[in-house]
Short mmCIF file of C-alpha atoms in Angstrom, two decimals:
data_model
loop_
_atom_site.label_atom_id
_atom_site.label_comp_id
_atom_site.label_asym_id
_atom_site.label_seq_id
_atom_site.Cartn_x
_atom_site.Cartn_y
_atom_site.Cartn_z
CA MET A 1 -4.55 -23.89 29.81
CA SER A 2 -4.81 -24.86 33.45
CA GLU A 3 -7.85 -26.23 35.27
CA THR A 4 -8.63 -22.81 36.73
CA GLN A 5 -9.10 -21.23 33.29
CA ARG A 6 -12.38 -21.31 31.38
CA VAL A 7 -13.40 -20.23 27.90
CA LEU A 8 -16.52 -18.15 27.46
CA THR A 9 -18.23 -16.73 24.38
CA LEU A 10 -20.06 -13.41 24.68
CA ASP A 11 -22.43 -11.72 22.24
CA ILE A 12 -21.61 -8.02 21.95
CA GLU A 13 -23.84 -5.38 20.37
CA GLY A 14 -22.97 -1.87 19.32
CA MET A 15 -19.55 -2.39 17.71
CA THR A 16 -19.06 -0.58 14.41
CA CYS A 17 -15.31 -0.56 13.70
CA ALA A 18 -11.88 -1.91 14.59
CA SER A 19 -11.47 0.74 17.30
CA CYS A 20 -14.49 -0.72 19.09
CA VAL A 21 -12.89 -4.17 18.95
CA ASN A 22 -9.59 -2.89 20.36
CA ARG A 23 -11.36 -0.95 23.10
CA ILE A 24 -13.28 -4.03 24.29
CA GLU A 25 -10.18 -6.25 24.17
CA ARG A 26 -8.14 -3.71 26.16
CA LYS A 27 -10.87 -3.29 28.80
CA LEU A 28 -11.28 -7.05 29.27
CA GLU A 29 -7.54 -7.71 29.39
CA LYS A 30 -7.15 -5.20 32.23
CA LEU A 31 -8.79 -7.83 34.44
CA PRO A 32 -6.16 -10.18 35.94
CA GLY A 33 -5.68 -13.38 33.95
CA VAL A 34 -8.23 -12.50 31.25
CA THR A 35 -7.49 -12.69 27.52
CA ALA A 36 -10.01 -11.76 24.83
CA ALA A 37 -10.40 -12.06 21.07
CA VAL A 38 -13.26 -10.02 19.64
CA ASN A 39 -14.80 -10.80 16.23
CA LEU A 40 -16.45 -7.73 14.69
CA PRO A 41 -18.48 -9.40 11.88
CA LEU A 42 -19.92 -12.05 14.21
CA GLU A 43 -20.29 -9.54 17.07
CA THR A 44 -18.82 -12.04 19.55
CA ALA A 45 -15.90 -12.23 21.95
CA ARG A 46 -14.04 -15.37 22.96
CA VAL A 47 -12.82 -14.76 26.49
CA THR A 48 -10.42 -16.92 28.50
CA ALA A 49 -10.78 -16.08 32.16
CA PRO A 50 -9.85 -17.54 35.55
CA ALA A 51 -12.62 -19.47 37.30
CA ASP A 52 -12.83 -16.84 40.04
CA VAL A 53 -13.83 -14.06 37.58
CA GLU A 54 -17.61 -14.08 37.30
CA ASP A 55 -19.55 -13.75 34.05
CA GLY A 56 -21.30 -10.68 35.40
CA THR A 57 -17.95 -8.96 35.92
CA LEU A 58 -16.98 -9.49 32.28
CA ILE A 59 -20.35 -8.25 31.05
CA GLU A 60 -20.19 -5.22 33.35
CA VAL A 61 -16.74 -4.26 32.00
CA ILE A 62 -18.10 -4.36 28.44
CA ARG A 63 -21.18 -2.34 29.39
CA LYS A 64 -19.02 0.30 31.07
CA ALA A 65 -17.08 0.55 27.80
CA GLY A 66 -20.36 1.50 26.09
CA TYR A 67 -21.52 -1.76 24.50
CA ASP A 68 -24.20 -4.31 25.31
CA ALA A 69 -23.10 -7.86 26.13
CA ARG A 70 -24.63 -11.19 27.12
CA ILE A 71 -23.58 -14.82 27.32
CA HIS A 72 -23.70 -16.50 23.90
CA SER A 73 -26.42 -19.10 23.57
CA PRO A 74 -25.69 -21.58 20.76
CA ARG A 75 -28.39 -22.21 18.20
CA ARG A 76 -30.32 -25.40 18.72
CA PRO A 77 -31.34 -27.60 15.77
CA GLY A 78 -34.57 -26.30 14.27
CA GLN A 79 -34.21 -22.88 15.87
CA ARG A 80 -34.76 -20.02 13.43
CA LEU A 81 -32.18 -17.28 13.02
CA LYS A 82 -32.99 -13.70 13.88
CA PRO A 83 -33.46 -11.49 10.84
CA ALA A 84 -30.30 -9.58 9.99
CA ARG A 85 -30.19 -6.02 11.24
CA ARG A 86 -29.66 -3.30 8.71
CA ARG A 87 -26.89 -0.92 9.49
CA ILE A 88 -27.25 2.63 8.34
CA ARG A 89 -23.98 3.85 6.94
CA ARG A 90 -23.50 7.54 7.43
CA PRO A 91 -20.82 9.26 5.41
CA SER A 92 -18.02 10.53 7.61
CA LYS A 93 -15.71 13.41 6.96
CA HIS A 94 -12.93 10.92 6.22
CA THR A 95 -14.63 8.94 3.47
CA PRO A 96 -16.17 10.44 0.36
CA THR A 97 -19.78 9.58 -0.28
CA GLN A 98 -19.14 8.69 -3.93
CA ARG A 99 -16.00 7.51 -5.65
CA PHE A 100 -15.45 7.65 -9.36
CA LEU A 101 -12.74 5.70 -11.12
CA PRO A 102 -10.79 7.60 -13.76
CA THR A 103 -12.44 5.45 -16.42
CA GLN A 104 -15.92 6.29 -15.18
CA ALA A 105 -17.48 9.49 -16.45
CA ARG A 106 -19.68 11.50 -14.17
CA ARG A 107 -23.01 11.66 -15.88
CA THR A 108 -25.41 14.29 -14.73
CA GLN A 109 -28.92 14.73 -15.90
CA ARG A 110 -29.36 18.24 -17.15
CA LEU A 111 -32.62 20.04 -16.89
CA PRO A 112 -34.17 21.38 -20.12
CA LYS A 113 -33.50 25.01 -19.14
CA GLN A 114 -29.84 24.23 -18.46
CA ALA A 115 -29.49 22.44 -21.79
CA ARG A 116 -30.97 25.41 -23.66
CA LEU A 117 -28.63 27.79 -21.86
CA ILE A 118 -25.62 25.64 -22.74
CA ARG A 119 -26.67 25.55 -26.41
CA ARG A 120 -27.10 29.32 -26.50
CA VAL A 121 -23.71 29.98 -24.91
CA SER A 122 -22.05 27.45 -27.22
CA SER A 123 -23.56 29.01 -30.34
CA ALA A 124 -22.59 32.50 -29.15
CA LEU A 125 -19.00 31.30 -28.65
CA ARG A 126 -18.96 29.73 -32.11
CA ARG A 127 -20.22 32.89 -33.74
CA ALA A 128 -17.87 35.19 -31.85
CA THR A 129 -14.64 33.18 -31.95
CA GLY A 130 -15.10 30.29 -34.30
CA PHE A 131 -14.38 27.99 -31.32
CA ARG A 132 -16.59 24.95 -30.99
CA CYS A 133 -17.52 24.07 -27.37
CA SER A 134 -17.44 20.30 -26.72
CA SER A 135 -20.57 20.22 -24.54
CA GLY A 136 -22.75 22.18 -26.96
CA SER A 137 -24.44 21.15 -30.16
#
């Protein structure tokens, strides 16, 4: 690293996935002489930039990409941490909302009316065919 390069850490808010990370890295690296490594879990970016590129320019590029950014301020001794934000996970069309392993049985709670109906149908099947239904009594 030459004397004209500097390393800067930015806090970035609004990232949710690896695509967000790649988008921010690509946008920052379009600036001449800038390299970036974005960390999704920490919501930070380590940016190496020439001395003539201002901090405001880097932040503006990230904001234009659709995320909020600011210069990272290290925690001082005795300073309390912010409470962790809760992320609301919404099911997408690509991921099922529930997964069941083959060894796990789906257990549903049947209502009393449904249970009576199943018993009646099962007993009718037994009487008519001699077949015993596995879900009935």
